[in-house]
């Protein structure tokens, strides 16, 4: 996969926090503990262990860790170990990869090295390890100038197994021609078994990148980087331009690997509580000791400065979900500093947030509030992950007549800021958000750290220095105190007096997709015309050989594996206390939360009339962004930043875990803050509940346009989710409401609202809806806090309730399925101007406590073996699979798929594969391991008890569900496949993608043009 703007800056660095629970361990307070003490005792600076010399040992107290920097003496490989008392251990190996063309060589190489190696010669060991492991994460990613291979797991044997597979893949890959053709690109007959069928382009990455650039904002971001940093590796399309990918040869791929995937160009990262000495010994003995030092010559030079600004214009396709007269994009980008300056990087990250983040940001005020555009473009903000960092102000949804106004507004905003600077309260709000995020614990801290450090470490920035957040904050405060115009001087230096400025505009043309397809057809024709008879014979032969390889039974006995016996049958119960506070039911959970209190409340919406139902997600999107009480929306947002980690509102649709004819519908409000600011946080919520300002038409219009634009942007990236939601909507009531609140129906409704000239009647309806929902009448609550603050948290909550209207009803949050809903078969083709498809087929599922819920969940994982081979390896899609959601639907899906009806037929074939006994007991055992990666995924302290609170699943129900998966037998999977899939009387289907003549002429399918 590719990463366009990987986890930007300090905000991301400190937002992926600490894992504090595991399958077998209860959380413990975070202190510099055993892991840090052990590593400091065994690895003093200067000592050499297993070929690695210790260069630096540094405690980072604010993150409760010890960082150890090492160098492999023989090869020069760089190594960073983070010692921390965290059972979720992480590994990552990365390489600086610097392509000089747009063939996508680093991206295709990332795919191909994972297809088989010297020690693990079977086909696609990476994908097969997904079902032979209890990993909490496995993936590989390509960025503009780096490629990384990270994983995380809580199991020591699993860690060693995965590290062996990863290291063998990157250092000793097979890189066969057939793997290159499958993953990269190839000429092959459209019907691989018919020599008379036309030759076409195929390949996983080829199709993936067609899908990526189907999103005009991704195209815009890519061209923007190419334009602002044009002279070296950032001037090309690192993921691959579909029109350039066919220029890549197998030999070039192998040469690129030999040059870039060498230990002298490698950076190793390990994290957690496992012994460092074991990691070093394994890596050196099995891999690095076989290499000698080389000069990889992969340095990325600084971009030469420009003497004057530059401009460019590109075209894109029309967006059917955007306003027809406002589809332009514009961005102004500035080259800034060398990324190795960590403190200046920190300063610019804060400056970027001050400029762009939230309604108090100057560019929000000067660009979005006047509705010069519908939303910032995804490329906007500070990017500290390239050799020369950049800052971009980008706007999408701009009218032709407003392009010049936008450019002037950007320049005028910088001029004004150079004179006035920023209010001190605004700066403090940003610093508070950083300091709070250091304490806020999440379940993937080590993994997030690896991904955030990788881009800057890759460019020789000091990763240990980058971790010292408190030191940077202290230095930043000193700069402000000693120089009141500190930030104003930065504005002048980096923006007003910076001639390295690039302005890019983009506008749609009606024939863009046709022209792009014509270019691909011309490229194909050129390649086909130049073929000799020998070439054609070889293409046929390779196609047959590749298909034979894809269909061959694989011997995977060489791969390491865990076993089902490694999964504990016991669960670590989550201790909660149920109390009633002023009649409102509260679930209290004491956890080591680093002095933070987490608040969650669900407000029942079953009494909302049907005419207001479509507005529930709209209310969620705007409720905390309109202002409340004596605060307008700007001042309210600043209060939120100063006192909390954010106020969040989302829709909730939860099936009853036991009774299939009931479900809960509502909204969830949630937030967290430091314990001593809890009363302030509840005061803000009280203002929202009692005095939310639903009367500002201009503000509401701005938010509606932003929400509609962001949803439209998500379609091409999450098309498989939209397809699954749509296909399931007619099979069960939970999926029907999910479609209404978050599917294509919601997306279309938001588009309709964004184009309304008068939103006044909608605001009036929102007021009515808010009056129905915002009270304590139908509220239930969960509070997670430290044990010593348990009573204080409940007392503050009681004070909050005293300010709310209504009397708790004490009724069940569940509603019975309406008699108006009748499950029925429906298949629809949603036409969008994409060059790829997203396909789905769905069937009604069973409730969580049903004895078949576990087998159905296991069946979905088992089918991955068949679907991956058919949809990705043979079909060339980026991915495909099945998913079973208890209480909702069993759904098949494909992602960025060049096929349509063929894939829909593959879903049926997967069912027949199961019914015919195409799997064995080993496959079932591996599927169980795969399922338990999510079943027993780590949970952070702030989220402990959420399964019980949000899903109504007790520890007893959870234990029963686990047992139903562990005890499932092959005959159970055959039975549920027959009962719920093949013999189902109702099914749903959805295909999102371009026009399709087969479906247009199929009487069982309806077509919707968007």
PDB file of N, CA and C in Angstrom, residues 135-193:
ATOM      1  N   UNK A 135      -1.051 -11.730  15.437  1.00  0.00           N
ATOM      2  CA  UNK A 135      -0.576 -10.355  15.349  1.00  0.00           C
ATOM      3  C   UNK A 135      -1.715  -9.372  15.576  1.00  0.00           C
ATOM      4  N   UNK A 136      -1.366  -8.229  16.148  1.00  0.00           N
ATOM      5  CA  UNK A 136      -2.338  -7.143  16.266  1.00  0.00           C
ATOM      6  C   UNK A 136      -2.236  -6.193  15.086  1.00  0.00           C
ATOM      7  N   UNK A 137      -1.178  -6.366  14.271  1.00  0.00           N
ATOM      8  CA  UNK A 137      -1.021  -5.567  13.046  1.00  0.00           C
ATOM      9  C   UNK A 137       0.032  -6.235  12.176  1.00  0.00           C
ATOM     10  N   UNK A 138      -0.246  -6.282  10.882  1.00  0.00           N
ATOM     11  CA  UNK A 138       0.729  -6.721   9.880  1.00  0.00           C
ATOM     12  C   UNK A 138       0.479  -5.941   8.612  1.00  0.00           C
ATOM     13  N   UNK A 139       1.528  -5.332   8.044  1.00  0.00           N
ATOM     14  CA  UNK A 139       1.346  -4.638   6.778  1.00  0.00           C
ATOM     15  C   UNK A 139       2.700  -4.237   6.218  1.00  0.00           C
ATOM     16  N   UNK A 140       2.663  -3.605   5.077  1.00  0.00           N
ATOM     17  CA  UNK A 140       3.847  -3.014   4.463  1.00  0.00           C
ATOM     18  C   UNK A 140       3.386  -1.754   3.750  1.00  0.00           C
ATOM     19  N   UNK A 141       4.229  -0.714   3.726  1.00  0.00           N
ATOM     20  CA  UNK A 141       3.811   0.592   3.207  1.00  0.00           C
ATOM     21  C   UNK A 141       4.941   1.273   2.458  1.00  0.00           C
ATOM     22  N   UNK A 142       4.571   1.945   1.392  1.00  0.00           N
ATOM     23  CA  UNK A 142       5.520   2.710   0.588  1.00  0.00           C
ATOM     24  C   UNK A 142       5.181   4.182   0.685  1.00  0.00           C
ATOM     25  N   UNK A 143       6.192   5.012   0.974  1.00  0.00           N
ATOM     26  CA  UNK A 143       6.029   6.454   1.002  1.00  0.00           C
ATOM     27  C   UNK A 143       6.852   7.096  -0.100  1.00  0.00           C
ATOM     28  N   UNK A 144       6.918   8.406  -0.084  1.00  0.00           N
ATOM     29  CA  UNK A 144       7.615   9.142  -1.145  1.00  0.00           C
ATOM     30  C   UNK A 144       9.076   8.744  -1.260  1.00  0.00           C
ATOM     31  N   UNK A 145       9.715   8.460  -0.121  1.00  0.00           N
ATOM     32  CA  UNK A 145      11.145   8.147  -0.151  1.00  0.00           C
ATOM     33  C   UNK A 145      11.518   7.018   0.792  1.00  0.00           C
ATOM     34  N   UNK A 146      10.551   6.222   1.215  1.00  0.00           N
ATOM     35  CA  UNK A 146      10.833   5.124   2.133  1.00  0.00           C
ATOM     36  C   UNK A 146       9.836   3.993   1.928  1.00  0.00           C
ATOM     37  N   UNK A 147      10.238   2.803   2.357  1.00  0.00           N
ATOM     38  CA  UNK A 147       9.340   1.648   2.405  1.00  0.00           C
ATOM     39  C   UNK A 147       9.540   0.987   3.752  1.00  0.00           C
ATOM     40  N   UNK A 148       8.448   0.693   4.462  1.00  0.00           N
ATOM     41  CA  UNK A 148       8.550   0.093   5.791  1.00  0.00           C
ATOM     42  C   UNK A 148       7.707  -1.169   5.867  1.00  0.00           C
ATOM     43  N   UNK A 149       8.146  -2.068   6.755  1.00  0.00           N
ATOM     44  CA  UNK A 149       7.481  -3.355   6.964  1.00  0.00           C
ATOM     45  C   UNK A 149       7.259  -3.540   8.467  1.00  0.00           C
ATOM     46  N   UNK A 150       6.124  -3.078   9.001  1.00  0.00           N
ATOM     47  CA  UNK A 150       5.875  -3.175  10.438  1.00  0.00           C
ATOM     48  C   UNK A 150       4.908  -4.307  10.806  1.00  0.00           C
ATOM     49  N   UNK A 151       5.077  -4.820  12.035  1.00  0.00           N
ATOM     50  CA  UNK A 151       4.063  -5.699  12.620  1.00  0.00           C
ATOM     51  C   UNK A 151       4.093  -5.504  14.130  1.00  0.00           C
ATOM     52  N   UNK A 152       3.028  -5.943  14.795  1.00  0.00           N
ATOM     53  CA  UNK A 152       2.996  -5.939  16.254  1.00  0.00           C
ATOM     54  C   UNK A 152       2.256  -7.174  16.731  1.00  0.00           C
ATOM     55  N   UNK A 153       2.651  -7.653  17.897  1.00  0.00           N
ATOM     56  CA  UNK A 153       2.030  -8.838  18.480  1.00  0.00           C
ATOM     57  C   UNK A 153       2.320  -8.869  19.974  1.00  0.00           C
ATOM     58  N   UNK A 154       1.508  -9.616  20.710  1.00  0.00           N
ATOM     59  CA  UNK A 154       1.716  -9.765  22.144  1.00  0.00           C
ATOM     60  C   UNK A 154       2.385 -11.091  22.479  1.00  0.00           C
ATOM     61  N   UNK A 155       2.615 -11.919  21.498  1.00  0.00           N
ATOM     62  CA  UNK A 155       3.085 -13.292  21.733  1.00  0.00           C
ATOM     63  C   UNK A 155       4.568 -13.412  21.352  1.00  0.00           C
ATOM     64  N   UNK A 156       5.456 -13.805  22.280  1.00  0.00           N
ATOM     65  CA  UNK A 156       6.896 -13.874  21.979  1.00  0.00           C
ATOM     66  C   UNK A 156       7.241 -14.803  20.811  1.00  0.00           C
ATOM     67  N   UNK A 157       6.627 -15.978  20.748  1.00  0.00           N
ATOM     68  CA  UNK A 157       6.912 -16.901  19.643  1.00  0.00           C
ATOM     69  C   UNK A 157       6.426 -16.302  18.328  1.00  0.00           C
ATOM     70  N   UNK A 158       5.263 -15.684  18.364  1.00  0.00           N
ATOM     71  CA  UNK A 158       4.709 -15.022  17.185  1.00  0.00           C
ATOM     72  C   UNK A 158       5.639 -13.918  16.703  1.00  0.00           C
ATOM     73  N   UNK A 159       6.202 -13.166  17.631  1.00  0.00           N
ATOM     74  CA  UNK A 159       7.121 -12.089  17.276  1.00  0.00           C
ATOM     75  C   UNK A 159       8.318 -12.640  16.508  1.00  0.00           C
ATOM     76  N   UNK A 160       8.896 -13.728  16.995  1.00  0.00           N
ATOM     77  CA  UNK A 160      10.051 -14.318  16.328  1.00  0.00           C
ATOM     78  C   UNK A 160       9.664 -14.885  14.962  1.00  0.00           C
ATOM     79  N   UNK A 161       8.497 -15.526  14.893  1.00  0.00           N
ATOM     80  CA  UNK A 161       8.042 -16.073  13.613  1.00  0.00           C
ATOM     81  C   UNK A 161       7.897 -14.981  12.561  1.00  0.00           C
ATOM     82  N   UNK A 162       7.213 -13.904  12.937  1.00  0.00           N
ATOM     83  CA  UNK A 162       6.957 -12.824  11.983  1.00  0.00           C
ATOM     84  C   UNK A 162       8.238 -12.094  11.612  1.00  0.00           C
ATOM     85  N   UNK A 163       9.126 -11.903  12.576  1.00  0.00           N
ATOM     86  CA  UNK A 163      10.384 -11.230  12.278  1.00  0.00           C
ATOM     87  C   UNK A 163      11.188 -12.050  11.274  1.00  0.00           C
ATOM     88  N   UNK A 164      11.156 -13.354  11.413  1.00  0.00           N
ATOM     89  CA  UNK A 164      11.871 -14.220  10.473  1.00  0.00           C
ATOM     90  C   UNK A 164      11.289 -14.107   9.062  1.00  0.00           C
ATOM     91  N   UNK A 165       9.956 -14.126   8.956  1.00  0.00           N
ATOM     92  CA  UNK A 165       9.312 -14.030   7.644  1.00  0.00           C
ATOM     93  C   UNK A 165       9.582 -12.662   7.011  1.00  0.00           C
ATOM     94  N   UNK A 166       9.471 -11.604   7.795  1.00  0.00           N
ATOM     95  CA  UNK A 166       9.702 -10.256   7.276  1.00  0.00           C
ATOM     96  C   UNK A 166      11.141 -10.078   6.800  1.00  0.00           C
ATOM     97  N   UNK A 167      12.103 -10.497   7.634  1.00  0.00           N
ATOM     98  CA  UNK A 167      13.503 -10.274   7.281  1.00  0.00           C
ATOM     99  C   UNK A 167      13.919 -11.123   6.091  1.00  0.00           C
ATOM    100  N   UNK A 168      13.421 -12.344   6.007  1.00  0.00           N
ATOM    101  CA  UNK A 168      13.748 -13.161   4.847  1.00  0.00           C
ATOM    102  C   UNK A 168      13.138 -12.573   3.581  1.00  0.00           C
ATOM    103  N   UNK A 169      11.959 -11.985   3.731  1.00  0.00           N
ATOM    104  CA  UNK A 169      11.296 -11.377   2.570  1.00  0.00           C
ATOM    105  C   UNK A 169      12.091 -10.190   2.033  1.00  0.00           C
ATOM    106  N   UNK A 170      12.573  -9.323   2.904  1.00  0.00           N
ATOM    107  CA  UNK A 170      13.234  -8.105   2.416  1.00  0.00           C
ATOM    108  C   UNK A 170      14.679  -8.355   1.986  1.00  0.00           C
ATOM    109  N   UNK A 171      15.374  -9.297   2.646  1.00  0.00           N
ATOM    110  CA  UNK A 171      16.779  -9.507   2.321  1.00  0.00           C
ATOM    111  C   UNK A 171      17.022 -10.667   1.352  1.00  0.00           C
ATOM    112  N   UNK A 172      16.120 -11.640   1.322  1.00  0.00           N
ATOM    113  CA  UNK A 172      16.310 -12.785   0.421  1.00  0.00           C
ATOM    114  C   UNK A 172      15.022 -13.132  -0.338  1.00  0.00           C
ATOM    115  N   UNK A 173      14.396 -12.174  -1.005  1.00  0.00           N
ATOM    116  CA  UNK A 173      13.167 -12.480  -1.736  1.00  0.00           C
ATOM    117  C   UNK A 173      13.459 -13.266  -3.007  1.00  0.00           C
ATOM    118  N   UNK A 174      12.466 -14.017  -3.438  1.00  0.00           N
ATOM    119  CA  UNK A 174      12.628 -14.760  -4.703  1.00  0.00           C
ATOM    120  C   UNK A 174      12.559 -13.825  -5.908  1.00  0.00           C
ATOM    121  N   UNK A 175      11.682 -12.845  -5.853  1.00  0.00           N
ATOM    122  CA  UNK A 175      11.503 -11.881  -6.948  1.00  0.00           C
ATOM    123  C   UNK A 175      11.388 -12.579  -8.296  1.00  0.00           C
ATOM    124  N   UNK A 176      10.499 -13.559  -8.373  1.00  0.00           N
ATOM    125  CA  UNK A 176      10.337 -14.283  -9.624  1.00  0.00           C
ATOM    126  C   UNK A 176       9.607 -13.420 -10.652  1.00  0.00           C
ATOM    127  N   UNK A 177       9.768 -13.756 -11.895  1.00  0.00           N
ATOM    128  CA  UNK A 177       9.096 -13.014 -12.959  1.00  0.00           C
ATOM    129  C   UNK A 177       7.587 -13.122 -12.817  1.00  0.00           C
ATOM    130  N   UNK A 178       7.109 -14.311 -12.443  1.00  0.00           N
ATOM    131  CA  UNK A 178       5.663 -14.486 -12.312  1.00  0.00           C
ATOM    132  C   UNK A 178       5.092 -13.609 -11.203  1.00  0.00           C
ATOM    133  N   UNK A 179       5.818 -13.471 -10.103  1.00  0.00           N
ATOM    134  CA  UNK A 179       5.350 -12.603  -9.022  1.00  0.00           C
ATOM    135  C   UNK A 179       5.340 -11.145  -9.465  1.00  0.00           C
ATOM    136  N   UNK A 180       6.361 -10.742 -10.214  1.00  0.00           N
ATOM    137  CA  UNK A 180       6.396  -9.381 -10.752  1.00  0.00           C
ATOM    138  C   UNK A 180       5.205  -9.137 -11.669  1.00  0.00           C
ATOM    139  N   UNK A 181       4.885 -10.088 -12.530  1.00  0.00           N
ATOM    140  CA  UNK A 181       3.767  -9.937 -13.456  1.00  0.00           C
ATOM    141  C   UNK A 181       2.441  -9.880 -12.714  1.00  0.00           C
ATOM    142  N   UNK A 182       2.288 -10.671 -11.668  1.00  0.00           N
ATOM    143  CA  UNK A 182       1.039 -10.689 -10.918  1.00  0.00           C
ATOM    144  C   UNK A 182       0.849  -9.403 -10.128  1.00  0.00           C
ATOM    145  N   UNK A 183       1.884  -8.986  -9.412  1.00  0.00           N
ATOM    146  CA  UNK A 183       1.744  -7.846  -8.512  1.00  0.00           C
ATOM    147  C   UNK A 183       1.919  -6.506  -9.219  1.00  0.00           C
ATOM    148  N   UNK A 184       2.778  -6.438 -10.229  1.00  0.00           N
ATOM    149  CA  UNK A 184       3.051  -5.182 -10.910  1.00  0.00           C
ATOM    150  C   UNK A 184       2.152  -4.955 -12.099  1.00  0.00           C
ATOM    151  N   UNK A 185       2.584  -5.463 -13.241  1.00  0.00           N
ATOM    152  CA  UNK A 185       1.771  -5.316 -14.450  1.00  0.00           C
ATOM    153  C   UNK A 185       2.142  -6.413 -15.434  1.00  0.00           C
ATOM    154  N   UNK A 186       1.237  -6.682 -16.352  1.00  0.00           N
ATOM    155  CA  UNK A 186       1.515  -7.653 -17.408  1.00  0.00           C
ATOM    156  C   UNK A 186       0.528  -7.445 -18.551  1.00  0.00           C
ATOM    157  N   UNK A 187       0.936  -7.878 -19.724  1.00  0.00           N
ATOM    158  CA  UNK A 187       0.018  -8.049 -20.838  1.00  0.00           C
ATOM    159  C   UNK A 187      -0.499  -9.473 -20.773  1.00  0.00           C
ATOM    160  N   UNK A 188      -1.804  -9.633 -20.835  1.00  0.00           N
ATOM    161  CA  UNK A 188      -2.387 -10.967 -20.740  1.00  0.00           C
ATOM    162  C   UNK A 188      -3.714 -10.962 -21.479  1.00  0.00           C
ATOM    163  N   UNK A 189      -4.103 -12.102 -21.959  1.00  0.00           N
ATOM    164  CA  UNK A 189      -5.398 -12.209 -22.631  1.00  0.00           C
ATOM    165  C   UNK A 189      -6.519 -11.912 -21.643  1.00  0.00           C
ATOM    166  N   UNK A 190      -7.510 -11.167 -22.112  1.00  0.00           N
ATOM    167  CA  UNK A 190      -8.628 -10.790 -21.234  1.00  0.00           C
ATOM    168  C   UNK A 190      -9.226 -12.033 -20.594  1.00  0.00           C
ATOM    169  N   UNK A 191      -9.435 -13.065 -21.392  1.00  0.00           N
ATOM    170  CA  UNK A 191      -9.805 -14.385 -20.876  1.00  0.00           C
ATOM    171  C   UNK A 191      -8.549 -15.230 -20.962  1.00  0.00           C
ATOM    172  N   UNK A 192      -7.976 -15.522 -19.817  1.00  0.00           N
ATOM    173  CA  UNK A 192      -6.669 -16.169 -19.804  1.00  0.00           C
ATOM    174  C   UNK A 192      -6.696 -17.539 -20.481  1.00  0.00           C
ATOM    175  N   UNK A 193      -7.882 -18.098 -20.609  1.00  0.00           N
ATOM    176  CA  UNK A 193      -8.001 -19.425 -21.235  1.00  0.00           C
ATOM    177  C   UNK A 193      -8.423 -19.348 -22.693  1.00  0.00           C
TER     178      UNK A 193
END
